[in-house]
Each structure stands twice: as C-alpha cells, then as structure tokens.
Amino acid sequence: MDALQPVGRTLLRDRAYEALREAIVRGDLAPGAALKDADLADALGLSRAPVREALARLCDEGLVETKPQSYTRVTRPVSRVVRDAASVVRVMHELAARTGVPLLGPDGVRAMREANQRFSEAVRANDVEAALRADDELHQVLVVASGNHAAAATIARYTPLIRRVERRLFGDAGSCGSAELHARLIDACASGDAEAAVRITTEIWAALEQLADEAVEVAEVTGIPAPEVTGISVPEVIGISVPAVTASTVP
C-alpha cells in the first residue's frame, strides 16, 4: 500500500474533462442538454471542483456554454463555428504533412497503412466509431512525426467540434472519409513527396469541411431537434457504474 499515491487534482480534472468531452462528442450528452455539476460529480465519483474545472475547459473549447445563475448546457452546432474549427484543423494537418513526411520513416508508413486497413474494415462494417478512431490514428502518425506540439494541441482542441457533427448528422461510416484518399496520402508519404502529401491532406480535410458545413446548415434550417435526454442516466452516458442520476434538457 505504501506504493499507492493520492490521485492528483490535475488528474481528477482531466478525468472529468475526458469523460464529459467523449460523451458530448458521441452525442450521449446531446446539444442543449443541461449539465449540473453536482449530478456529474456524483456520477464520476468526484468532488464538484474538478467537474467545474472540466466544464470551464469545455466551455472554452466551444462544447459547453454557460450563463451565470441560469444554465450550463451542451452547445448546439453552429455552421460558422464548425467551419472555423474545420479550417483550423485542416491547416494544422497540412503543416503536419509538410514537416512530418521527411521525418516519417518506414515504421510510420506501416502504422498509417495499418490504420487505413482498420478504417476500411470499419467502413465496410458501418462502424462509425471505429472508422473515426482509425481515421484519427492515421492522421496522428504525421502529427507525431512532425514534432509540432502546438499543431498537435490545436488539432486536439478543435477536432471534437467536427467529430460530433459527423457522428450526429452523417449517420454512417461511409461519410467518414475515403480509404482511397488515405492510400494516396500514404503512397506520397512512402515516396517522401511532402508537397503531394500536403495536397492530398488538403483534399481530405476540405471535403470534410464542406460536409460538416452542409450538415450543420441543414440542422439549422430544418430545426432538427436534439435527441430527448430526459431521464438518461449520466453514469450510463459516461460509461461508469455508479448510482443513477439524470441529465435533463433545457426547455
């Protein structure tokens, strides 16, 4: 027991942040859903302080919005916000391709091919979660190879705004991207052609940017409602097993 150390405050805050962000991105905590820090703290087995810190961070990242003495809730997708996020993520991936290809090496190329294989299998199985996870893993190889921590942090911050739109409005794994485009990107990386890799990266993310923009505009125009979440168990949403509490929608 002497080897066990108390869990640090930062770790608790990060645990709350990661769990809530994933629930929002998956759509389990739907756009417009109220977020009560006391309920969430109970669900996560934490005090309210790290949950409040996590909510503040999610607010800063555009996934949560708050009005003092009124509400804290999951934001609804807005086309301009999603478009801006997609543009920034695209530029950061272009930078990662330009600087990462010369540093990639055969292990990196192999990792990208394996990720694309997982992506293809997930698309065939219509497994959106697995497809998006494999897509992120593929592109992350270049991000890591580039060694650009600022680009990596920017991608990590803004990608969730895009991914939740994909999950919520595209509906099938075939909308998650193209294995053929990935293959072209990998071939460019294998040949050391950084400029070709940048062009293909632009093609991949520009297409996603357009799809995300169109999807959100359809939701805005048609007024597609957020899924009903009244009575959903917050522990069930977050994926932990504790006594049930509920999240309710804002009227």
JSON list of C-alpha atoms in Angstrom, two decimals:
[
{"chain": "A", "resi": 1, "resn": "MET", "atom": "CA", "xyz": [0.00, 0.00, 0.00]},
{"chain": "A", "resi": 2, "resn": "ASP", "atom": "CA", "xyz": [2.96, 2.29, 0.53]},
{"chain": "A", "resi": 3, "resn": "ALA", "atom": "CA", "xyz": [3.43, 2.42, -3.24]},
{"chain": "A", "resi": 4, "resn": "LEU", "atom": "CA", "xyz": [-0.02, 3.95, -3.75]},
{"chain": "A", "resi": 5, "resn": "GLN", "atom": "CA", "xyz": [-0.10, 7.71, -4.04]},
{"chain": "A", "resi": 6, "resn": "PRO", "atom": "CA", "xyz": [-3.13, 10.01, -3.77]},
{"chain": "A", "resi": 7, "resn": "VAL", "atom": "CA", "xyz": [-4.67, 10.86, -7.11]},
{"chain": "A", "resi": 8, "resn": "GLY", "atom": "CA", "xyz": [-3.65, 14.40, -8.02]},
{"chain": "A", "resi": 9, "resn": "ARG", "atom": "CA", "xyz": [-6.12, 17.20, -8.51]},
{"chain": "A", "resi": 10, "resn": "THR", "atom": "CA", "xyz": [-4.98, 17.70, -12.13]},
{"chain": "A", "resi": 11, "resn": "LEU", "atom": "CA", "xyz": [-5.63, 14.03, -12.89]},
{"chain": "A", "resi": 12, "resn": "LEU", "atom": "CA", "xyz": [-9.16, 14.27, -11.50]},
{"chain": "A", "resi": 13, "resn": "ARG", "atom": "CA", "xyz": [-9.86, 17.35, -13.56]},
{"chain": "A", "resi": 14, "resn": "ASP", "atom": "CA", "xyz": [-8.53, 15.64, -16.68]},
{"chain": "A", "resi": 15, "resn": "ARG", "atom": "CA", "xyz": [-10.57, 12.51, -15.96]},
{"chain": "A", "resi": 16, "resn": "ALA", "atom": "CA", "xyz": [-13.74, 14.57, -15.74]},
{"chain": "A", "resi": 17, "resn": "TYR", "atom": "CA", "xyz": [-12.84, 16.54, -18.85]},
{"chain": "A", "resi": 18, "resn": "GLU", "atom": "CA", "xyz": [-12.11, 13.47, -20.98]},
{"chain": "A", "resi": 19, "resn": "ALA", "atom": "CA", "xyz": [-15.27, 11.63, -19.87]},
{"chain": "A", "resi": 20, "resn": "LEU", "atom": "CA", "xyz": [-17.56, 14.60, -20.47]},
{"chain": "A", "resi": 21, "resn": "ARG", "atom": "CA", "xyz": [-15.95, 15.54, -23.78]},
{"chain": "A", "resi": 22, "resn": "GLU", "atom": "CA", "xyz": [-16.33, 11.99, -25.09]},
{"chain": "A", "resi": 23, "resn": "ALA", "atom": "CA", "xyz": [-19.98, 11.86, -24.01]},
{"chain": "A", "resi": 24, "resn": "ILE", "atom": "CA", "xyz": [-20.65, 15.16, -25.80]},
{"chain": "A", "resi": 25, "resn": "VAL", "atom": "CA", "xyz": [-18.79, 14.16, -28.96]},
{"chain": "A", "resi": 26, "resn": "ARG", "atom": "CA", "xyz": [-20.61, 10.81, -29.10]},
{"chain": "A", "resi": 27, "resn": "GLY", "atom": "CA", "xyz": [-23.92, 12.63, -28.72]},
{"chain": "A", "resi": 28, "resn": "ASP", "atom": "CA", "xyz": [-24.81, 10.85, -25.49]},
{"chain": "A", "resi": 29, "resn": "LEU", "atom": "CA", "xyz": [-24.99, 14.28, -23.87]},
{"chain": "A", "resi": 30, "resn": "ALA", "atom": "CA", "xyz": [-26.99, 15.89, -26.64]},
{"chain": "A", "resi": 31, "resn": "PRO", "atom": "CA", "xyz": [-26.93, 19.50, -27.86]},
{"chain": "A", "resi": 32, "resn": "GLY", "atom": "CA", "xyz": [-28.98, 21.57, -25.43]},
{"chain": "A", "resi": 33, "resn": "ALA", "atom": "CA", "xyz": [-28.67, 19.07, -22.57]},
{"chain": "A", "resi": 34, "resn": "ALA", "atom": "CA", "xyz": [-28.37, 20.70, -19.15]},
{"chain": "A", "resi": 35, "resn": "LEU", "atom": "CA", "xyz": [-25.18, 19.93, -17.23]},
{"chain": "A", "resi": 36, "resn": "LYS", "atom": "CA", "xyz": [-25.50, 20.02, -13.46]},
{"chain": "A", "resi": 37, "resn": "ASP", "atom": "CA", "xyz": [-22.09, 19.87, -11.82]},
{"chain": "A", "resi": 38, "resn": "ALA", "atom": "CA", "xyz": [-23.45, 18.16, -8.69]},
{"chain": "A", "resi": 39, "resn": "ASP", "atom": "CA", "xyz": [-25.04, 15.34, -10.71]},
{"chain": "A", "resi": 40, "resn": "LEU", "atom": "CA", "xyz": [-21.99, 14.94, -12.89]},
{"chain": "A", "resi": 41, "resn": "ALA", "atom": "CA", "xyz": [-19.70, 14.91, -9.85]},
{"chain": "A", "resi": 42, "resn": "ASP", "atom": "CA", "xyz": [-21.80, 12.15, -8.27]},
{"chain": "A", "resi": 43, "resn": "ALA", "atom": "CA", "xyz": [-21.74, 10.16, -11.50]},
{"chain": "A", "resi": 44, "resn": "LEU", "atom": "CA", "xyz": [-17.97, 10.43, -11.82]},
{"chain": "A", "resi": 45, "resn": "GLY", "atom": "CA", "xyz": [-17.30, 9.81, -8.15]},
{"chain": "A", "resi": 46, "resn": "LEU", "atom": "CA", "xyz": [-15.55, 13.16, -7.83]},
{"chain": "A", "resi": 47, "resn": "SER", "atom": "CA", "xyz": [-15.99, 16.38, -5.93]},
{"chain": "A", "resi": 48, "resn": "ARG", "atom": "CA", "xyz": [-17.62, 19.29, -7.73]},
{"chain": "A", "resi": 49, "resn": "ALA", "atom": "CA", "xyz": [-14.37, 21.26, -8.08]},
{"chain": "A", "resi": 50, "resn": "PRO", "atom": "CA", "xyz": [-12.69, 19.14, -10.80]},
{"chain": "A", "resi": 51, "resn": "VAL", "atom": "CA", "xyz": [-16.02, 18.83, -12.63]},
{"chain": "A", "resi": 52, "resn": "ARG", "atom": "CA", "xyz": [-16.40, 22.61, -12.63]},
{"chain": "A", "resi": 53, "resn": "GLU", "atom": "CA", "xyz": [-12.85, 22.95, -13.97]},
{"chain": "A", "resi": 54, "resn": "ALA", "atom": "CA", "xyz": [-13.64, 20.43, -16.70]},
{"chain": "A", "resi": 55, "resn": "LEU", "atom": "CA", "xyz": [-16.83, 22.27, -17.65]},
{"chain": "A", "resi": 56, "resn": "ALA", "atom": "CA", "xyz": [-14.93, 25.56, -17.80]},
{"chain": "A", "resi": 57, "resn": "ARG", "atom": "CA", "xyz": [-12.40, 23.98, -20.19]},
{"chain": "A", "resi": 58, "resn": "LEU", "atom": "CA", "xyz": [-15.17, 22.54, -22.36]},
{"chain": "A", "resi": 59, "resn": "CYS", "atom": "CA", "xyz": [-16.81, 25.96, -22.40]},
{"chain": "A", "resi": 60, "resn": "ASP", "atom": "CA", "xyz": [-13.56, 27.49, -23.61]},
{"chain": "A", "resi": 61, "resn": "GLU", "atom": "CA", "xyz": [-13.42, 24.86, -26.37]},
{"chain": "A", "resi": 62, "resn": "GLY", "atom": "CA", "xyz": [-16.97, 25.53, -27.58]},
{"chain": "A", "resi": 63, "resn": "LEU", "atom": "CA", "xyz": [-18.63, 22.29, -26.50]},
{"chain": "A", "resi": 64, "resn": "VAL", "atom": "CA", "xyz": [-20.37, 23.79, -23.45]},
{"chain": "A", "resi": 65, "resn": "GLU", "atom": "CA", "xyz": [-21.99, 27.16, -22.86]},
{"chain": "A", "resi": 66, "resn": "THR", "atom": "CA", "xyz": [-22.96, 28.79, -19.61]},
{"chain": "A", "resi": 67, "resn": "LYS", "atom": "CA", "xyz": [-24.91, 31.77, -18.31]},
{"chain": "A", "resi": 68, "resn": "PRO", "atom": "CA", "xyz": [-24.31, 32.63, -14.66]},
{"chain": "A", "resi": 69, "resn": "GLN", "atom": "CA", "xyz": [-27.25, 31.83, -12.40]},
{"chain": "A", "resi": 70, "resn": "SER", "atom": "CA", "xyz": [-29.15, 30.45, -15.37]},
{"chain": "A", "resi": 71, "resn": "TYR", "atom": "CA", "xyz": [-27.75, 27.39, -17.16]},
{"chain": "A", "resi": 72, "resn": "THR", "atom": "CA", "xyz": [-24.78, 25.30, -18.16]},
{"chain": "A", "resi": 73, "resn": "ARG", "atom": "CA", "xyz": [-25.52, 23.17, -21.21]},
{"chain": "A", "resi": 74, "resn": "VAL", "atom": "CA", "xyz": [-24.07, 21.43, -24.22]},
{"chain": "A", "resi": 75, "resn": "THR", "atom": "CA", "xyz": [-23.81, 23.80, -27.17]},
{"chain": "A", "resi": 76, "resn": "ARG", "atom": "CA", "xyz": [-25.76, 23.25, -30.36]},
{"chain": "A", "resi": 77, "resn": "PRO", "atom": "CA", "xyz": [-23.67, 23.04, -33.56]},
{"chain": "A", "resi": 78, "resn": "VAL", "atom": "CA", "xyz": [-23.42, 26.35, -35.42]},
{"chain": "A", "resi": 79, "resn": "SER", "atom": "CA", "xyz": [-22.19, 26.31, -39.03]},
{"chain": "A", "resi": 80, "resn": "ARG", "atom": "CA", "xyz": [-19.75, 29.21, -38.60]},
{"chain": "A", "resi": 81, "resn": "VAL", "atom": "CA", "xyz": [-18.16, 27.65, -35.53]},
{"chain": "A", "resi": 82, "resn": "VAL", "atom": "CA", "xyz": [-17.82, 24.23, -37.15]},
{"chain": "A", "resi": 83, "resn": "ARG", "atom": "CA", "xyz": [-16.48, 25.79, -40.37]},
{"chain": "A", "resi": 84, "resn": "ASP", "atom": "CA", "xyz": [-13.87, 27.76, -38.45]},
{"chain": "A", "resi": 85, "resn": "ALA", "atom": "CA", "xyz": [-12.80, 24.69, -36.48]},
{"chain": "A", "resi": 86, "resn": "ALA", "atom": "CA", "xyz": [-12.57, 22.57, -39.64]},
{"chain": "A", "resi": 87, "resn": "SER", "atom": "CA", "xyz": [-10.46, 25.22, -41.38]},
{"chain": "A", "resi": 88, "resn": "VAL", "atom": "CA", "xyz": [-8.03, 25.43, -38.49]},
{"chain": "A", "resi": 89, "resn": "VAL", "atom": "CA", "xyz": [-7.73, 21.64, -38.21]},
{"chain": "A", "resi": 90, "resn": "ARG", "atom": "CA", "xyz": [-7.13, 21.38, -41.97]},
{"chain": "A", "resi": 91, "resn": "VAL", "atom": "CA", "xyz": [-4.30, 23.91, -41.87]},
{"chain": "A", "resi": 92, "resn": "MET", "atom": "CA", "xyz": [-2.68, 22.17, -38.91]},
{"chain": "A", "resi": 93, "resn": "HIS", "atom": "CA", "xyz": [-2.81, 18.80, -40.70]},
{"chain": "A", "resi": 94, "resn": "GLU", "atom": "CA", "xyz": [-1.30, 20.41, -43.80]},
{"chain": "A", "resi": 95, "resn": "LEU", "atom": "CA", "xyz": [1.55, 21.70, -41.65]},
{"chain": "A", "resi": 96, "resn": "ALA", "atom": "CA", "xyz": [1.98, 18.28, -40.07]},
{"chain": "A", "resi": 97, "resn": "ALA", "atom": "CA", "xyz": [2.17, 16.67, -43.51]},
{"chain": "A", "resi": 98, "resn": "ARG", "atom": "CA", "xyz": [4.69, 19.20, -44.82]},
{"chain": "A", "resi": 99, "resn": "THR", "atom": "CA", "xyz": [7.03, 18.85, -41.85]},
{"chain": "A", "resi": 100, "resn": "GLY", "atom": "CA", "xyz": [6.28, 15.26, -40.88]},
{"chain": "A", "resi": 101, "resn": "VAL", "atom": "CA", "xyz": [6.81, 13.42, -44.18]},
{"chain": "A", "resi": 102, "resn": "PRO", "atom": "CA", "xyz": [10.61, 13.94, -44.25]},
{"chain": "A", "resi": 103, "resn": "LEU", "atom": "CA", "xyz": [10.80, 12.58, -40.68]},
{"chain": "A", "resi": 104, "resn": "LEU", "atom": "CA", "xyz": [8.31, 9.74, -41.02]},
{"chain": "A", "resi": 105, "resn": "GLY", "atom": "CA", "xyz": [10.34, 6.62, -41.80]},
{"chain": "A", "resi": 106, "resn": "PRO", "atom": "CA", "xyz": [9.11, 3.11, -42.69]},
{"chain": "A", "resi": 107, "resn": "ASP", "atom": "CA", "xyz": [7.58, 2.44, -39.27]},
{"chain": "A", "resi": 108, "resn": "GLY", "atom": "CA", "xyz": [5.36, 5.48, -39.63]},
{"chain": "A", "resi": 109, "resn": "VAL", "atom": "CA", "xyz": [4.26, 4.48, -43.12]},
{"chain": "A", "resi": 110, "resn": "ARG", "atom": "CA", "xyz": [3.45, 0.99, -41.85]},
{"chain": "A", "resi": 111, "resn": "ALA", "atom": "CA", "xyz": [1.42, 2.44, -38.98]},
{"chain": "A", "resi": 112, "resn": "MET", "atom": "CA", "xyz": [-0.58, 4.55, -41.46]},
{"chain": "A", "resi": 113, "resn": "ARG", "atom": "CA", "xyz": [-1.27, 1.52, -43.67]},
{"chain": "A", "resi": 114, "resn": "GLU", "atom": "CA", "xyz": [-2.45, -0.48, -40.67]},
{"chain": "A", "resi": 115, "resn": "ALA", "atom": "CA", "xyz": [-4.72, 2.38, -39.58]},
{"chain": "A", "resi": 116, "resn": "ASN", "atom": "CA", "xyz": [-6.17, 2.60, -43.09]},
{"chain": "A", "resi": 117, "resn": "GLN", "atom": "CA", "xyz": [-6.85, -1.12, -43.05]},
{"chain": "A", "resi": 118, "resn": "ARG", "atom": "CA", "xyz": [-8.77, -0.71, -39.80]},
{"chain": "A", "resi": 119, "resn": "PHE", "atom": "CA", "xyz": [-10.57, 2.25, -41.34]},
{"chain": "A", "resi": 120, "resn": "SER", "atom": "CA", "xyz": [-11.61, 0.22, -44.41]},
{"chain": "A", "resi": 121, "resn": "GLU", "atom": "CA", "xyz": [-12.88, -2.64, -42.27]},
{"chain": "A", "resi": 122, "resn": "ALA", "atom": "CA", "xyz": [-14.87, -0.24, -40.09]},
{"chain": "A", "resi": 123, "resn": "VAL", "atom": "CA", "xyz": [-16.45, 1.41, -43.14]},
{"chain": "A", "resi": 124, "resn": "ARG", "atom": "CA", "xyz": [-17.46, -1.98, -44.53]},
{"chain": "A", "resi": 125, "resn": "ALA", "atom": "CA", "xyz": [-18.99, -2.84, -41.15]},
{"chain": "A", "resi": 126, "resn": "ASN", "atom": "CA", "xyz": [-20.67, 0.61, -40.99]},
{"chain": "A", "resi": 127, "resn": "ASP", "atom": "CA", "xyz": [-18.99, 1.17, -37.62]},
{"chain": "A", "resi": 128, "resn": "VAL", "atom": "CA", "xyz": [-18.77, 4.96, -37.36]},
{"chain": "A", "resi": 129, "resn": "GLU", "atom": "CA", "xyz": [-16.92, 4.99, -34.05]},
{"chain": "A", "resi": 130, "resn": "ALA", "atom": "CA", "xyz": [-14.23, 2.60, -35.26]},
{"chain": "A", "resi": 131, "resn": "ALA", "atom": "CA", "xyz": [-13.91, 4.41, -38.60]},
{"chain": "A", "resi": 132, "resn": "LEU", "atom": "CA", "xyz": [-13.39, 7.80, -36.98]},
{"chain": "A", "resi": 133, "resn": "ARG", "atom": "CA", "xyz": [-10.97, 6.33, -34.46]},
{"chain": "A", "resi": 134, "resn": "ALA", "atom": "CA", "xyz": [-8.89, 4.74, -37.23]},
{"chain": "A", "resi": 135, "resn": "ASP", "atom": "CA", "xyz": [-9.02, 7.96, -39.24]},
{"chain": "A", "resi": 136, "resn": "ASP", "atom": "CA", "xyz": [-7.69, 9.92, -36.27]},
{"chain": "A", "resi": 137, "resn": "GLU", "atom": "CA", "xyz": [-4.95, 7.33, -35.71]},
{"chain": "A", "resi": 138, "resn": "LEU", "atom": "CA", "xyz": [-3.86, 7.52, -39.34]},
{"chain": "A", "resi": 139, "resn": "HIS", "atom": "CA", "xyz": [-3.50, 11.29, -39.40]},
{"chain": "A", "resi": 140, "resn": "GLN", "atom": "CA", "xyz": [-1.99, 11.34, -35.92]},
{"chain": "A", "resi": 141, "resn": "VAL", "atom": "CA", "xyz": [1.04, 9.45, -37.25]},
{"chain": "A", "resi": 142, "resn": "LEU", "atom": "CA", "xyz": [2.04, 12.51, -39.29]},
{"chain": "A", "resi": 143, "resn": "VAL", "atom": "CA", "xyz": [1.23, 14.88, -36.43]},
{"chain": "A", "resi": 144, "resn": "VAL", "atom": "CA", "xyz": [3.54, 12.94, -34.11]},
{"chain": "A", "resi": 145, "resn": "ALA", "atom": "CA", "xyz": [6.25, 12.68, -36.77]},
{"chain": "A", "resi": 146, "resn": "SER", "atom": "CA", "xyz": [6.20, 16.45, -37.28]},
{"chain": "A", "resi": 147, "resn": "GLY", "atom": "CA", "xyz": [7.07, 17.02, -33.62]},
{"chain": "A", "resi": 148, "resn": "ASN", "atom": "CA", "xyz": [4.98, 20.20, -33.64]},
{"chain": "A", "resi": 149, "resn": "HIS", "atom": "CA", "xyz": [3.35, 20.30, -30.22]},
{"chain": "A", "resi": 150, "resn": "ALA", "atom": "CA", "xyz": [1.41, 23.49, -30.99]},
{"chain": "A", "resi": 151, "resn": "ALA", "atom": "CA", "xyz": [-0.17, 21.87, -34.05]},
{"chain": "A", "resi": 152, "resn": "ALA", "atom": "CA", "xyz": [-0.96, 18.73, -32.07]},
{"chain": "A", "resi": 153, "resn": "ALA", "atom": "CA", "xyz": [-2.60, 20.74, -29.29]},
{"chain": "A", "resi": 154, "resn": "THR", "atom": "CA", "xyz": [-4.65, 22.78, -31.77]},
{"chain": "A", "resi": 155, "resn": "ILE", "atom": "CA", "xyz": [-5.87, 19.64, -33.55]},
{"chain": "A", "resi": 156, "resn": "ALA", "atom": "CA", "xyz": [-6.79, 18.01, -30.24]},
{"chain": "A", "resi": 157, "resn": "ARG", "atom": "CA", "xyz": [-8.71, 21.11, -29.18]},
{"chain": "A", "resi": 158, "resn": "TYR", "atom": "CA", "xyz": [-10.82, 21.66, -32.30]},
{"chain": "A", "resi": 159, "resn": "THR", "atom": "CA", "xyz": [-11.33, 18.20, -33.77]},
{"chain": "A", "resi": 160, "resn": "PRO", "atom": "CA", "xyz": [-14.12, 17.30, -31.26]},
{"chain": "A", "resi": 161, "resn": "LEU", "atom": "CA", "xyz": [-16.29, 20.12, -32.66]},
{"chain": "A", "resi": 162, "resn": "ILE", "atom": "CA", "xyz": [-16.07, 18.45, -36.07]},
{"chain": "A", "resi": 163, "resn": "ARG", "atom": "CA", "xyz": [-16.34, 14.85, -34.92]},
{"chain": "A", "resi": 164, "resn": "ARG", "atom": "CA", "xyz": [-19.59, 15.35, -33.02]},
{"chain": "A", "resi": 165, "resn": "VAL", "atom": "CA", "xyz": [-21.19, 16.75, -36.17]},
{"chain": "A", "resi": 166, "resn": "GLU", "atom": "CA", "xyz": [-20.03, 13.71, -38.12]},
{"chain": "A", "resi": 167, "resn": "ARG", "atom": "CA", "xyz": [-21.41, 11.32, -35.54]},
{"chain": "A", "resi": 168, "resn": "ARG", "atom": "CA", "xyz": [-24.69, 13.17, -35.11]},
{"chain": "A", "resi": 169, "resn": "LEU", "atom": "CA", "xyz": [-25.65, 14.11, -38.65]},
{"chain": "A", "resi": 170, "resn": "PHE", "atom": "CA", "xyz": [-23.79, 11.91, -41.13]},
{"chain": "A", "resi": 171, "resn": "GLY", "atom": "CA", "xyz": [-25.10, 8.66, -39.67]},
{"chain": "A", "resi": 172, "resn": "ASP", "atom": "CA", "xyz": [-22.98, 6.08, -41.49]},
{"chain": "A", "resi": 173, "resn": "ALA", "atom": "CA", "xyz": [-19.33, 5.15, -41.72]},
{"chain": "A", "resi": 174, "resn": "GLY", "atom": "CA", "xyz": [-19.26, 5.83, -45.46]},
{"chain": "A", "resi": 175, "resn": "SER", "atom": "CA", "xyz": [-19.37, 9.56, -44.66]},
{"chain": "A", "resi": 176, "resn": "CYS", "atom": "CA", "xyz": [-16.20, 9.36, -42.55]},
{"chain": "A", "resi": 177, "resn": "GLY", "atom": "CA", "xyz": [-13.77, 9.70, -45.44]},
{"chain": "A", "resi": 178, "resn": "SER", "atom": "CA", "xyz": [-12.16, 7.73, -48.23]},
{"chain": "A", "resi": 179, "resn": "ALA", "atom": "CA", "xyz": [-9.78, 4.79, -47.87]},
{"chain": "A", "resi": 180, "resn": "GLU", "atom": "CA", "xyz": [-8.62, 5.53, -51.42]},
{"chain": "A", "resi": 181, "resn": "LEU", "atom": "CA", "xyz": [-7.64, 9.09, -50.48]},
{"chain": "A", "resi": 182, "resn": "HIS", "atom": "CA", "xyz": [-5.86, 7.72, -47.44]},
{"chain": "A", "resi": 183, "resn": "ALA", "atom": "CA", "xyz": [-3.99, 5.27, -49.67]},
{"chain": "A", "resi": 184, "resn": "ARG", "atom": "CA", "xyz": [-2.86, 8.11, -51.94]},
{"chain": "A", "resi": 185, "resn": "LEU", "atom": "CA", "xyz": [-1.66, 10.04, -48.90]},
{"chain": "A", "resi": 186, "resn": "ILE", "atom": "CA", "xyz": [0.26, 7.03, -47.62]},
{"chain": "A", "resi": 187, "resn": "ASP", "atom": "CA", "xyz": [1.88, 6.47, -51.01]},
{"chain": "A", "resi": 188, "resn": "ALA", "atom": "CA", "xyz": [3.01, 10.10, -51.08]},
{"chain": "A", "resi": 189, "resn": "CYS", "atom": "CA", "xyz": [4.45, 9.70, -47.59]},
{"chain": "A", "resi": 190, "resn": "ALA", "atom": "CA", "xyz": [6.22, 6.45, -48.57]},
{"chain": "A", "resi": 191, "resn": "SER", "atom": "CA", "xyz": [7.86, 8.18, -51.53]},
{"chain": "A", "resi": 192, "resn": "GLY", "atom": "CA", "xyz": [8.88, 11.16, -49.42]},
{"chain": "A", "resi": 193, "resn": "ASP", "atom": "CA", "xyz": [6.80, 13.59, -51.51]},
{"chain": "A", "resi": 194, "resn": "ALA", "atom": "CA", "xyz": [5.80, 16.12, -48.87]},
{"chain": "A", "resi": 195, "resn": "GLU", "atom": "CA", "xyz": [4.09, 18.52, -51.29]},
{"chain": "A", "resi": 196, "resn": "ALA", "atom": "CA", "xyz": [1.89, 15.73, -52.70]},
{"chain": "A", "resi": 197, "resn": "ALA", "atom": "CA", "xyz": [1.06, 14.71, -49.13]},
{"chain": "A", "resi": 198, "resn": "VAL", "atom": "CA", "xyz": [0.02, 18.28, -48.37]},
{"chain": "A", "resi": 199, "resn": "ARG", "atom": "CA", "xyz": [-2.20, 18.46, -51.47]},
{"chain": "A", "resi": 200, "resn": "ILE", "atom": "CA", "xyz": [-3.94, 15.20, -50.60]},
{"chain": "A", "resi": 201, "resn": "THR", "atom": "CA", "xyz": [-4.32, 16.28, -46.98]},
{"chain": "A", "resi": 202, "resn": "THR", "atom": "CA", "xyz": [-5.98, 19.47, -48.22]},
{"chain": "A", "resi": 203, "resn": "GLU", "atom": "CA", "xyz": [-8.34, 17.39, -50.38]},
{"chain": "A", "resi": 204, "resn": "ILE", "atom": "CA", "xyz": [-9.27, 15.14, -47.47]},
{"chain": "A", "resi": 205, "resn": "TRP", "atom": "CA", "xyz": [-9.96, 17.89, -44.96]},
{"chain": "A", "resi": 206, "resn": "ALA", "atom": "CA", "xyz": [-11.56, 20.33, -47.42]},
{"chain": "A", "resi": 207, "resn": "ALA", "atom": "CA", "xyz": [-14.12, 17.64, -48.29]},
{"chain": "A", "resi": 208, "resn": "LEU", "atom": "CA", "xyz": [-14.80, 17.07, -44.60]},
{"chain": "A", "resi": 209, "resn": "GLU", "atom": "CA", "xyz": [-15.05, 20.81, -44.03]},
{"chain": "A", "resi": 210, "resn": "GLN", "atom": "CA", "xyz": [-17.71, 21.08, -46.75]},
{"chain": "A", "resi": 211, "resn": "LEU", "atom": "CA", "xyz": [-19.67, 18.07, -45.47]},
{"chain": "A", "resi": 212, "resn": "ALA", "atom": "CA", "xyz": [-19.66, 19.35, -41.91]},
{"chain": "A", "resi": 213, "resn": "ASP", "atom": "CA", "xyz": [-20.75, 22.80, -43.03]},
{"chain": "A", "resi": 214, "resn": "GLU", "atom": "CA", "xyz": [-23.62, 21.42, -45.11]},
{"chain": "A", "resi": 215, "resn": "ALA", "atom": "CA", "xyz": [-24.72, 19.08, -42.33]},
{"chain": "A", "resi": 216, "resn": "VAL", "atom": "CA", "xyz": [-24.92, 21.83, -39.73]},
{"chain": "A", "resi": 217, "resn": "GLU", "atom": "CA", "xyz": [-26.69, 24.21, -42.12]},
{"chain": "A", "resi": 218, "resn": "VAL", "atom": "CA", "xyz": [-29.35, 21.56, -42.74]},
{"chain": "A", "resi": 219, "resn": "ALA", "atom": "CA", "xyz": [-29.87, 21.22, -38.99]},
{"chain": "A", "resi": 220, "resn": "GLU", "atom": "CA", "xyz": [-30.09, 24.99, -38.55]},
{"chain": "A", "resi": 221, "resn": "VAL", "atom": "CA", "xyz": [-32.59, 25.45, -41.38]},
{"chain": "A", "resi": 222, "resn": "THR", "atom": "CA", "xyz": [-34.80, 22.46, -40.61]},
{"chain": "A", "resi": 223, "resn": "GLY", "atom": "CA", "xyz": [-34.63, 22.84, -36.84]},
{"chain": "A", "resi": 224, "resn": "ILE", "atom": "CA", "xyz": [-33.74, 19.18, -36.28]},
{"chain": "A", "resi": 225, "resn": "PRO", "atom": "CA", "xyz": [-34.25, 18.76, -32.53]},
{"chain": "A", "resi": 226, "resn": "ALA", "atom": "CA", "xyz": [-31.64, 17.37, -30.19]},
{"chain": "A", "resi": 227, "resn": "PRO", "atom": "CA", "xyz": [-32.42, 13.82, -29.08]},
{"chain": "A", "resi": 228, "resn": "GLU", "atom": "CA", "xyz": [-34.52, 13.64, -25.92]},
{"chain": "A", "resi": 229, "resn": "VAL", "atom": "CA", "xyz": [-32.22, 13.05, -22.97]},
{"chain": "A", "resi": 230, "resn": "THR", "atom": "CA", "xyz": [-34.61, 13.46, -20.05]},
{"chain": "A", "resi": 231, "resn": "GLY", "atom": "CA", "xyz": [-34.15, 10.50, -17.78]},
{"chain": "A", "resi": 232, "resn": "ILE", "atom": "CA", "xyz": [-30.91, 9.31, -19.34]},
{"chain": "A", "resi": 233, "resn": "SER", "atom": "CA", "xyz": [-28.57, 8.03, -16.68]},
{"chain": "A", "resi": 234, "resn": "VAL", "atom": "CA", "xyz": [-25.44, 10.16, -16.55]},
{"chain": "A", "resi": 235, "resn": "PRO", "atom": "CA", "xyz": [-23.36, 7.16, -15.42]},
{"chain": "A", "resi": 236, "resn": "GLU", "atom": "CA", "xyz": [-24.69, 5.24, -18.43]},
{"chain": "A", "resi": 237, "resn": "VAL", "atom": "CA", "xyz": [-23.79, 8.13, -20.73]},
{"chain": "A", "resi": 238, "resn": "ILE", "atom": "CA", "xyz": [-20.28, 8.47, -19.35]},
{"chain": "A", "resi": 239, "resn": "GLY", "atom": "CA", "xyz": [-19.74, 4.75, -19.19]},
{"chain": "A", "resi": 240, "resn": "ILE", "atom": "CA", "xyz": [-19.20, 4.19, -15.48]},
{"chain": "A", "resi": 241, "resn": "SER", "atom": "CA", "xyz": [-21.13, 2.21, -12.89]},
{"chain": "A", "resi": 242, "resn": "VAL", "atom": "CA", "xyz": [-22.43, 4.30, -10.00]},
{"chain": "A", "resi": 243, "resn": "PRO", "atom": "CA", "xyz": [-25.92, 5.11, -8.65]},
{"chain": "A", "resi": 244, "resn": "ALA", "atom": "CA", "xyz": [-28.01, 6.76, -11.34]},
{"chain": "A", "resi": 245, "resn": "VAL", "atom": "CA", "xyz": [-28.54, 10.50, -11.66]},
{"chain": "A", "resi": 246, "resn": "THR", "atom": "CA", "xyz": [-30.17, 12.25, -14.58]},
{"chain": "A", "resi": 247, "resn": "ALA", "atom": "CA", "xyz": [-29.43, 14.98, -17.08]},
{"chain": "A", "resi": 248, "resn": "SER", "atom": "CA", "xyz": [-32.38, 16.95, -18.37]},
{"chain": "A", "resi": 249, "resn": "THR", "atom": "CA", "xyz": [-32.84, 19.12, -21.40]},
{"chain": "A", "resi": 250, "resn": "VAL", "atom": "CA", "xyz": [-33.21, 22.88, -21.23]},
{"chain": "A", "resi": 251, "resn": "PRO", "atom": "CA", "xyz": [-36.81, 23.89, -22.02]}
]
